[in-house]
mmCIF file of N, CA and C in Angstrom:
data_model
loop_
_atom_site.group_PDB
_atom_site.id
_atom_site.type_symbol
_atom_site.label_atom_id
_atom_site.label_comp_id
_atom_site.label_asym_id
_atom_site.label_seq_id
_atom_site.Cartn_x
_atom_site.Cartn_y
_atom_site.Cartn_z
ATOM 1 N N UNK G 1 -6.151 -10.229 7.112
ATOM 2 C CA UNK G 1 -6.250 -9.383 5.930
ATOM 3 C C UNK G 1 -4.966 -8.585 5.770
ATOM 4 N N UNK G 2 -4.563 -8.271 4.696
ATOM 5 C CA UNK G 2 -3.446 -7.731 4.210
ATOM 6 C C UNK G 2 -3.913 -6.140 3.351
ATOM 7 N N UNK G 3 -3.406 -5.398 3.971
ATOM 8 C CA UNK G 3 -3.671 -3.946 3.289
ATOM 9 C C UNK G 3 -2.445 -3.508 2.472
ATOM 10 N N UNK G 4 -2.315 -3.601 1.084
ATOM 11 C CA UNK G 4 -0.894 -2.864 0.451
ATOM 12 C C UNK G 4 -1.292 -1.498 -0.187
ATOM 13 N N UNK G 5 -0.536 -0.597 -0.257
ATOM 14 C CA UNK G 5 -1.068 0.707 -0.852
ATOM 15 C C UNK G 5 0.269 1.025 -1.805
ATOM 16 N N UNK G 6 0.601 0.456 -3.115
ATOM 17 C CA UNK G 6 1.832 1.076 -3.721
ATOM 18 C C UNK G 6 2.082 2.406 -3.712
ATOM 19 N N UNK G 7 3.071 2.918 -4.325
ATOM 20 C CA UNK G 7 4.073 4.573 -3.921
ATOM 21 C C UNK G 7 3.027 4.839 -5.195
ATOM 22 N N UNK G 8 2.754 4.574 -6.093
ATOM 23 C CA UNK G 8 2.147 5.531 -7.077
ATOM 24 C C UNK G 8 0.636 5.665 -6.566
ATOM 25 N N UNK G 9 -0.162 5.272 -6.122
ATOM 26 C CA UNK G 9 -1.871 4.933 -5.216
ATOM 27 C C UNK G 9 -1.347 6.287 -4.008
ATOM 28 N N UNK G 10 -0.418 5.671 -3.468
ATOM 29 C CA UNK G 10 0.158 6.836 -2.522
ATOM 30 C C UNK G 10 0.301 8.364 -2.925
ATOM 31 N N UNK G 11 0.959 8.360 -3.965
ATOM 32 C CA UNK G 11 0.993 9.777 -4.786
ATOM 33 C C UNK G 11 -0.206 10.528 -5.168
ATOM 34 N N UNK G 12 -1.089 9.163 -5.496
ATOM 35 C CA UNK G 12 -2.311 9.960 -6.065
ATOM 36 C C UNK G 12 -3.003 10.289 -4.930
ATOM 37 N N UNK G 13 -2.897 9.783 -3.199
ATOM 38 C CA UNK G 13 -3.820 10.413 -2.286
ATOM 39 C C UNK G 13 -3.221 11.794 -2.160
ATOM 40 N N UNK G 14 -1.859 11.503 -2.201
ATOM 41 C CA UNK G 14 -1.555 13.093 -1.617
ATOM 42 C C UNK G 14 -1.593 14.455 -2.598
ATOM 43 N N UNK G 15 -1.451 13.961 -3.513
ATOM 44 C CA UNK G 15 -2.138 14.991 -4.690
ATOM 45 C C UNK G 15 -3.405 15.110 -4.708
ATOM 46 N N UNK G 16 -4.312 14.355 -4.760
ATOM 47 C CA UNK G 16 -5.636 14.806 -4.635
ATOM 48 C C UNK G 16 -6.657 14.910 -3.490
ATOM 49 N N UNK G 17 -5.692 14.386 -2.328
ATOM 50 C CA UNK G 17 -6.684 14.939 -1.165
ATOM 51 C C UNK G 17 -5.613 15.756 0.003
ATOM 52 N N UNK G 18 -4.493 16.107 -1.073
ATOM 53 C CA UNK G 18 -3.511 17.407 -0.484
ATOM 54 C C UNK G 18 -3.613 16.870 1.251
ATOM 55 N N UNK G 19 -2.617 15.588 1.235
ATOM 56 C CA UNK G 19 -1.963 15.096 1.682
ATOM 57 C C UNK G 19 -0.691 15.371 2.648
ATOM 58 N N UNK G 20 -0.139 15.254 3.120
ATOM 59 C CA UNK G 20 1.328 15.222 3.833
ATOM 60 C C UNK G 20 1.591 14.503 4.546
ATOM 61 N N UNK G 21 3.116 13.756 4.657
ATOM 62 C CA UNK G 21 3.700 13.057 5.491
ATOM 63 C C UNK G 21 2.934 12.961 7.133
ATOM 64 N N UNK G 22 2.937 12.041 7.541
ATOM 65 C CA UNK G 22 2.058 12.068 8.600
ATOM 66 C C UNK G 22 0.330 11.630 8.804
ATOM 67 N N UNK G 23 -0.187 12.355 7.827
ATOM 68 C CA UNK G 23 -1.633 12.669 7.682
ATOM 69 C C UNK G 23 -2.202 10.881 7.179
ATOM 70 N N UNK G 24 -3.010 10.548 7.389
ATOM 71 C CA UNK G 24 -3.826 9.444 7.303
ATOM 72 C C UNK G 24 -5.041 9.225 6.468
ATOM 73 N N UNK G 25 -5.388 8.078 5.744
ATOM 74 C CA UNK G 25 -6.418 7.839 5.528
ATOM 75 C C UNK G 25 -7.558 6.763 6.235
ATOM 76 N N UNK G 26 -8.694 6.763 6.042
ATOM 77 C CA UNK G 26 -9.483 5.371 6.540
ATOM 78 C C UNK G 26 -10.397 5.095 5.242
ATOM 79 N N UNK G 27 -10.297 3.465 5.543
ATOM 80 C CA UNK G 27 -10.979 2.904 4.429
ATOM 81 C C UNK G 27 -12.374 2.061 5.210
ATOM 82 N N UNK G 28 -13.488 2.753 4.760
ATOM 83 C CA UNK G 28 -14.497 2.266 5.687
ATOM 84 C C UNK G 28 -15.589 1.591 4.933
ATOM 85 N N UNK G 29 -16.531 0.577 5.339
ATOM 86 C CA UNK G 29 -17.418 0.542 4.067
ATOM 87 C C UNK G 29 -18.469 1.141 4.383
ATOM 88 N N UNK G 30 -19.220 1.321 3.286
ATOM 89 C CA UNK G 30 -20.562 2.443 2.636
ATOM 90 C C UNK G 30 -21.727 1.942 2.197
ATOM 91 N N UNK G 31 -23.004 2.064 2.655
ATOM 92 C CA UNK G 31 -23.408 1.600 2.079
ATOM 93 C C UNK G 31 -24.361 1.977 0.891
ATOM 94 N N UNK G 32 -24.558 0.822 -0.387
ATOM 95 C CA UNK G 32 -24.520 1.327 -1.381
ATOM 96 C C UNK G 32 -23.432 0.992 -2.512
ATOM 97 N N UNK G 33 -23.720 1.415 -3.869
ATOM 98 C CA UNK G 33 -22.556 1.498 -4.746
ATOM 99 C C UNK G 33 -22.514 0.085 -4.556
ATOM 100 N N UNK G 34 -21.228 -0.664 -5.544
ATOM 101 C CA UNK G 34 -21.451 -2.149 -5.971
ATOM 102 C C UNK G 34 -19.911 -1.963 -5.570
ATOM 103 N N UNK G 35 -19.693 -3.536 -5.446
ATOM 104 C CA UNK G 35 -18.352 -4.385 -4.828
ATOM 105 C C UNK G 35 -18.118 -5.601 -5.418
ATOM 106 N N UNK G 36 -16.842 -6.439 -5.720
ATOM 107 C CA UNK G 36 -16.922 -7.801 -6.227
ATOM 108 C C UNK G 36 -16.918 -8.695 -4.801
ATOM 109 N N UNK G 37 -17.236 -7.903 -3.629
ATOM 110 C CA UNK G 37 -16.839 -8.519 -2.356
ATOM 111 C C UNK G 37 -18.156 -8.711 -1.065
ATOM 112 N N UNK G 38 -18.991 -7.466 -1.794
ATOM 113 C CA UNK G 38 -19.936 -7.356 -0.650
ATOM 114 C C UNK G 38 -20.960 -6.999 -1.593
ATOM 115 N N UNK G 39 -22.478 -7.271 -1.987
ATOM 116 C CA UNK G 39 -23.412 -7.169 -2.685
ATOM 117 C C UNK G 39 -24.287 -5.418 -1.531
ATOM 118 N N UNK G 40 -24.392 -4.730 -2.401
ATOM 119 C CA UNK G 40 -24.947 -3.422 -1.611
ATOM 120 C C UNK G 40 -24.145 -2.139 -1.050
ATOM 121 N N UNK G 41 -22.758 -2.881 -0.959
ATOM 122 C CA UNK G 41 -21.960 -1.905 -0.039
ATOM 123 C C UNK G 41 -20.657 -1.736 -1.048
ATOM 124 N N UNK G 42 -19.697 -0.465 -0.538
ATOM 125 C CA UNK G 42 -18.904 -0.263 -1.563
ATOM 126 C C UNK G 42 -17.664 -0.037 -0.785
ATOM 127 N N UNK G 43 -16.455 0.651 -1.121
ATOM 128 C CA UNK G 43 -15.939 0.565 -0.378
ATOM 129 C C UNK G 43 -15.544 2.289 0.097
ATOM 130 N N UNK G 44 -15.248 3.185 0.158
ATOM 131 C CA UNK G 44 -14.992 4.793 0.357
ATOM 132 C C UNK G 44 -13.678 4.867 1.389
ATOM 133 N N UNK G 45 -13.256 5.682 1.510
ATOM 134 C CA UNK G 45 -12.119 6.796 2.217
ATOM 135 C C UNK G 45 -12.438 8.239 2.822
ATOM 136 N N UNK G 46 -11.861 7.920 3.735
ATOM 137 C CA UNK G 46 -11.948 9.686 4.538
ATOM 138 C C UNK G 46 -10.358 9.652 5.027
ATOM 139 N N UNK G 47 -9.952 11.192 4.908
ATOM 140 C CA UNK G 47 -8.745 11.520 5.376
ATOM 141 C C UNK G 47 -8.579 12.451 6.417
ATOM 142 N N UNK G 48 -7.286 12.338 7.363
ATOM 143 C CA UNK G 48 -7.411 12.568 8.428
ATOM 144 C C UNK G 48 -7.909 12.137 9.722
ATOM 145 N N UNK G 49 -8.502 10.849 9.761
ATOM 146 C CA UNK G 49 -9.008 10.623 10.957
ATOM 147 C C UNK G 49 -8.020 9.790 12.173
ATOM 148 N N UNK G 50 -7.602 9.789 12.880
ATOM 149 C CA UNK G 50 -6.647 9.756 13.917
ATOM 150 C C UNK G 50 -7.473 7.407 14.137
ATOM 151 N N UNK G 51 -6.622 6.583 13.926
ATOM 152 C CA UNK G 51 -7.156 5.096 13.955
ATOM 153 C C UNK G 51 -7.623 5.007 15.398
ATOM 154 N N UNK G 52 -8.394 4.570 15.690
ATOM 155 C CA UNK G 52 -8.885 3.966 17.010
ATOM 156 C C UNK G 52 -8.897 2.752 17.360
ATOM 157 N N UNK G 53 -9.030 1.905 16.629
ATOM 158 C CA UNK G 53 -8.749 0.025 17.028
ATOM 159 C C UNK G 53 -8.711 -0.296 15.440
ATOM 160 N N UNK G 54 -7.654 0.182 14.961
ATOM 161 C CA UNK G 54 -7.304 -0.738 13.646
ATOM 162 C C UNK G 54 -6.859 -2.031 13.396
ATOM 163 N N UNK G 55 -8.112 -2.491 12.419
ATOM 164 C CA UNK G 55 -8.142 -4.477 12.073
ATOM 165 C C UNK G 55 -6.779 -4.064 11.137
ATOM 166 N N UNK G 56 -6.499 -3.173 10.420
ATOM 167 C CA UNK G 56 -5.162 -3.327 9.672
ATOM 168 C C UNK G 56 -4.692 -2.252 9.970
ATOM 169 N N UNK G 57 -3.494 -1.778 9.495
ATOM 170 C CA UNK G 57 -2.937 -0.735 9.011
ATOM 171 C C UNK G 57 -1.646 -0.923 8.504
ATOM 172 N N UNK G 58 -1.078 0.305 7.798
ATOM 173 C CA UNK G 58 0.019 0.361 6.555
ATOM 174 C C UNK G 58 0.452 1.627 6.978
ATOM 175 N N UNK G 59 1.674 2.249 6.498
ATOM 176 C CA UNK G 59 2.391 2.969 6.141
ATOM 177 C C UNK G 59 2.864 2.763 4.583
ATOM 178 N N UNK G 60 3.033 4.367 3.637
ATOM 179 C CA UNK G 60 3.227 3.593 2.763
ATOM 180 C C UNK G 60 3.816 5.570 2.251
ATOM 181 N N UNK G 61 4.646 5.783 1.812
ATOM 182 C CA UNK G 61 5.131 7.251 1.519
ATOM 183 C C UNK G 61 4.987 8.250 2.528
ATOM 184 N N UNK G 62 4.463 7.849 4.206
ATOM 185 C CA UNK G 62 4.413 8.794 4.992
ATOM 186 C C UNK G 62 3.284 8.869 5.398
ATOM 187 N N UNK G 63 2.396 8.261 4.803
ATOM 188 C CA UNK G 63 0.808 8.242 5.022
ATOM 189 C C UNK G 63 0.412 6.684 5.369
ATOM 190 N N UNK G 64 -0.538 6.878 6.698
ATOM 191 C CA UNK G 64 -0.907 5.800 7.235
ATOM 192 C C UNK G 64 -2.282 5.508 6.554
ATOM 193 N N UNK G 65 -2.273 4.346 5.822
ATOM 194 C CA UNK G 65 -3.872 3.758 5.683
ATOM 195 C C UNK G 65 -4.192 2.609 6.313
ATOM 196 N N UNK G 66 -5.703 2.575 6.647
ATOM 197 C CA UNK G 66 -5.819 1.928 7.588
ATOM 198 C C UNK G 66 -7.490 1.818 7.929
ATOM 199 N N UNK G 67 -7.757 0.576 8.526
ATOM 200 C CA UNK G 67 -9.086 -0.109 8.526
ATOM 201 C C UNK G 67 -9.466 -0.421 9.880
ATOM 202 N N UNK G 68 -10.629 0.314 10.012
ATOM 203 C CA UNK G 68 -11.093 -0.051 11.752
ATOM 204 C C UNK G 68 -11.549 -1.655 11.814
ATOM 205 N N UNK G 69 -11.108 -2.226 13.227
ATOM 206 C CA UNK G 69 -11.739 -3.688 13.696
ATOM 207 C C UNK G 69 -13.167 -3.545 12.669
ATOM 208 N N UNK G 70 -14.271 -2.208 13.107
ATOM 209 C CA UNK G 70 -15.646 -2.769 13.003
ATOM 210 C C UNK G 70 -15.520 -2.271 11.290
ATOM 211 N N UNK G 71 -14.926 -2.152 10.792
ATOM 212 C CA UNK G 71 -15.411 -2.278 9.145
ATOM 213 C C UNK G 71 -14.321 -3.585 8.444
ATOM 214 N N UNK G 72 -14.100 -4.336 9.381
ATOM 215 C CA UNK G 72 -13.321 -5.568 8.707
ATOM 216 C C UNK G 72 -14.100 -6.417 8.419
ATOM 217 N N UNK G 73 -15.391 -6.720 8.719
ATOM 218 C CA UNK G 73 -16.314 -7.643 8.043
ATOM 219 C C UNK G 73 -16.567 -7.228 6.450
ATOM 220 N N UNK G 74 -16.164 -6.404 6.113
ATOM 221 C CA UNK G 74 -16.718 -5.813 4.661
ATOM 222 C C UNK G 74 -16.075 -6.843 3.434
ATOM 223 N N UNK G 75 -14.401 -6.884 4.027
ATOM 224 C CA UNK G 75 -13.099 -8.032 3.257
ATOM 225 C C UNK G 75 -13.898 -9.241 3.379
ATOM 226 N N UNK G 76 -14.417 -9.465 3.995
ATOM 227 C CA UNK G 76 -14.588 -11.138 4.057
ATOM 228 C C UNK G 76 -13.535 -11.950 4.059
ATOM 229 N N UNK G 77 -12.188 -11.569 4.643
ATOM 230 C CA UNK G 77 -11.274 -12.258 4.334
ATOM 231 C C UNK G 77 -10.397 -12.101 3.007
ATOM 232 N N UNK G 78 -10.683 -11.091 2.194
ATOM 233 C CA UNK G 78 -9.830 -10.664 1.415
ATOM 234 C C UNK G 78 -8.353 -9.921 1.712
ATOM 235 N N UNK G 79 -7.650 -9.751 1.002
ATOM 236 C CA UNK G 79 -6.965 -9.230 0.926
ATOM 237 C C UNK G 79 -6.833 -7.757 -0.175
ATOM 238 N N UNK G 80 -6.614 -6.496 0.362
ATOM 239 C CA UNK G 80 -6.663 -5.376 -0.616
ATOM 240 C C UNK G 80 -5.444 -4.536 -0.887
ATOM 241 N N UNK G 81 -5.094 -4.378 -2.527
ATOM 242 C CA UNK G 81 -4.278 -3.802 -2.872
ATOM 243 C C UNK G 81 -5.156 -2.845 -3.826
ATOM 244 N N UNK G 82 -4.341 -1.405 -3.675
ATOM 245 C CA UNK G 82 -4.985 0.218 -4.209
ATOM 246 C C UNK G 82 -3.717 0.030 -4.728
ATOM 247 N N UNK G 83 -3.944 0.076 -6.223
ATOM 248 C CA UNK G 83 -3.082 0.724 -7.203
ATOM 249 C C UNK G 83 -2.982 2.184 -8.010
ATOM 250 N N UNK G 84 -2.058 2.751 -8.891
ATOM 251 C CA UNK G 84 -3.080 3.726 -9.382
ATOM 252 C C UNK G 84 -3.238 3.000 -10.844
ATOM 253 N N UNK G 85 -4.080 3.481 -11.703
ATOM 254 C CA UNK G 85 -4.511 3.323 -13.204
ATOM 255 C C UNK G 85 -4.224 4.393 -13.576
ATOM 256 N N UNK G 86 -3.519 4.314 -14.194
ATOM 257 C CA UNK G 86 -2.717 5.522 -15.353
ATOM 258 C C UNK G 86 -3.850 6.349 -16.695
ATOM 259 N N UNK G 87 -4.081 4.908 -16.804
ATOM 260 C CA UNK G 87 -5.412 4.795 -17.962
ATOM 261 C C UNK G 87 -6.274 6.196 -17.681
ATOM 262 N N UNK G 88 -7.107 5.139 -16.581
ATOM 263 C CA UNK G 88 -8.065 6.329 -15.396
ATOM 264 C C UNK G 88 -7.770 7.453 -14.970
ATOM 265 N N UNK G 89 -6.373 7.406 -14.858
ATOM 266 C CA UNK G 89 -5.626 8.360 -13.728
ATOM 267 C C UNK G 89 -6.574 8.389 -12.521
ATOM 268 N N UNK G 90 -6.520 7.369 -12.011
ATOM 269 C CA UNK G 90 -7.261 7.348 -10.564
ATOM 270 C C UNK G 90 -6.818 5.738 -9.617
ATOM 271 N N UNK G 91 -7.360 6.076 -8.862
ATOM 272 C CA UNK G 91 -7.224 4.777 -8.078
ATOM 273 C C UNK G 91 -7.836 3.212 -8.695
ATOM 274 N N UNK G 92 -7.699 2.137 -7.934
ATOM 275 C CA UNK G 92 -8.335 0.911 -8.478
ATOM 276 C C UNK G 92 -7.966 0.327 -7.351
ATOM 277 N N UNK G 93 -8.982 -0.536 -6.823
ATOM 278 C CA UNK G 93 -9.000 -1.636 -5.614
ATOM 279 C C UNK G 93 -8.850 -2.806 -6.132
ATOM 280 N N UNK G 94 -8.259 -3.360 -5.789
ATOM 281 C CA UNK G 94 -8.065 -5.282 -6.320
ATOM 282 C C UNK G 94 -8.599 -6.333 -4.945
ATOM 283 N N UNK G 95 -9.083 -6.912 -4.565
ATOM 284 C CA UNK G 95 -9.375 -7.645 -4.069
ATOM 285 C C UNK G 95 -8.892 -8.881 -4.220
ATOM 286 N N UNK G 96 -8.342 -9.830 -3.187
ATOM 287 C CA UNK G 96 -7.532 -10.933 -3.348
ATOM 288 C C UNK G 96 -7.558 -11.611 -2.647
ATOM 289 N N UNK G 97 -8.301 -13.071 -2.910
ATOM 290 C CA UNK G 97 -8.575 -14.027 -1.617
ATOM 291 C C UNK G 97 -7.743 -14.951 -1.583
ATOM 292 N N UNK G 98 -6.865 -15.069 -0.678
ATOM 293 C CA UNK G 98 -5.638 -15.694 -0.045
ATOM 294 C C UNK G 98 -5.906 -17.013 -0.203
ATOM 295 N N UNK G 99 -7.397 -17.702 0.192
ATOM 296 C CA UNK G 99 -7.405 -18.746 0.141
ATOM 297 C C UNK G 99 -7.352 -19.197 -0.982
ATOM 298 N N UNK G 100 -7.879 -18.727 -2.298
ATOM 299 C CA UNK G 100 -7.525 -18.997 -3.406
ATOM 300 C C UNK G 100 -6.234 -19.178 -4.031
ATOM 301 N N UNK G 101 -5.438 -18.028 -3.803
ATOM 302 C CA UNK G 101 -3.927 -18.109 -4.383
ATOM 303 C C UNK G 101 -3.398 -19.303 -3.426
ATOM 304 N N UNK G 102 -3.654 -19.669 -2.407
ATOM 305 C CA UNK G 102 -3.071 -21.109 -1.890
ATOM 306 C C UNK G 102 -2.836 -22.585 -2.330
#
């Protein structure tokens, strides 16, 4: 699995969850809320938590994001890029199965 987090997705964590160089996010799944990836479960974030056996991780403006081994079943083998939406002014998850673009 491939985790990308562009500089503008980046901007918007540290502006809205008052952020700094260093400081971290985790992307865990939830359950609940709807997914194009997992039927029941969704996907959420918490910040600050120090990684313990990360299935991925990124750097990306100073901020580490990043996915524990035990919530990597959630991708199914996807691949995830967090953009921001301007539109929204908020985040957006894309989901991207590798085997497809092959």
């Amino acid at each position: 699995m491939k985790l990308t987090i562009t500089e503008e997705a980046a901007s918007w964590f540290k502006d809205q969850v008052e952020l700094d160089e260093g400081d971290t996010i985790k992307f865990y799944a939830k359950y609940g809320g709807s997914s194009p990836i997992q039927s029941g479960f969704s996907l959420a974030f918490t910040p600050f938590e120090t990684p313990d056996n990360p299935g991925v991780k990124t750097e990306t403006s100073g901020i580490t994001f990043f996915v524990e081994e035990t919530d990597m079943w959630y991708f199914d083998g996807h691949d995830l890029t967090i953009r921001y939406n301007e539109d929204k002014e908020e985040i957006d998850y894309d989901y991207e199965d590798p085997e497809k673009d092959s």
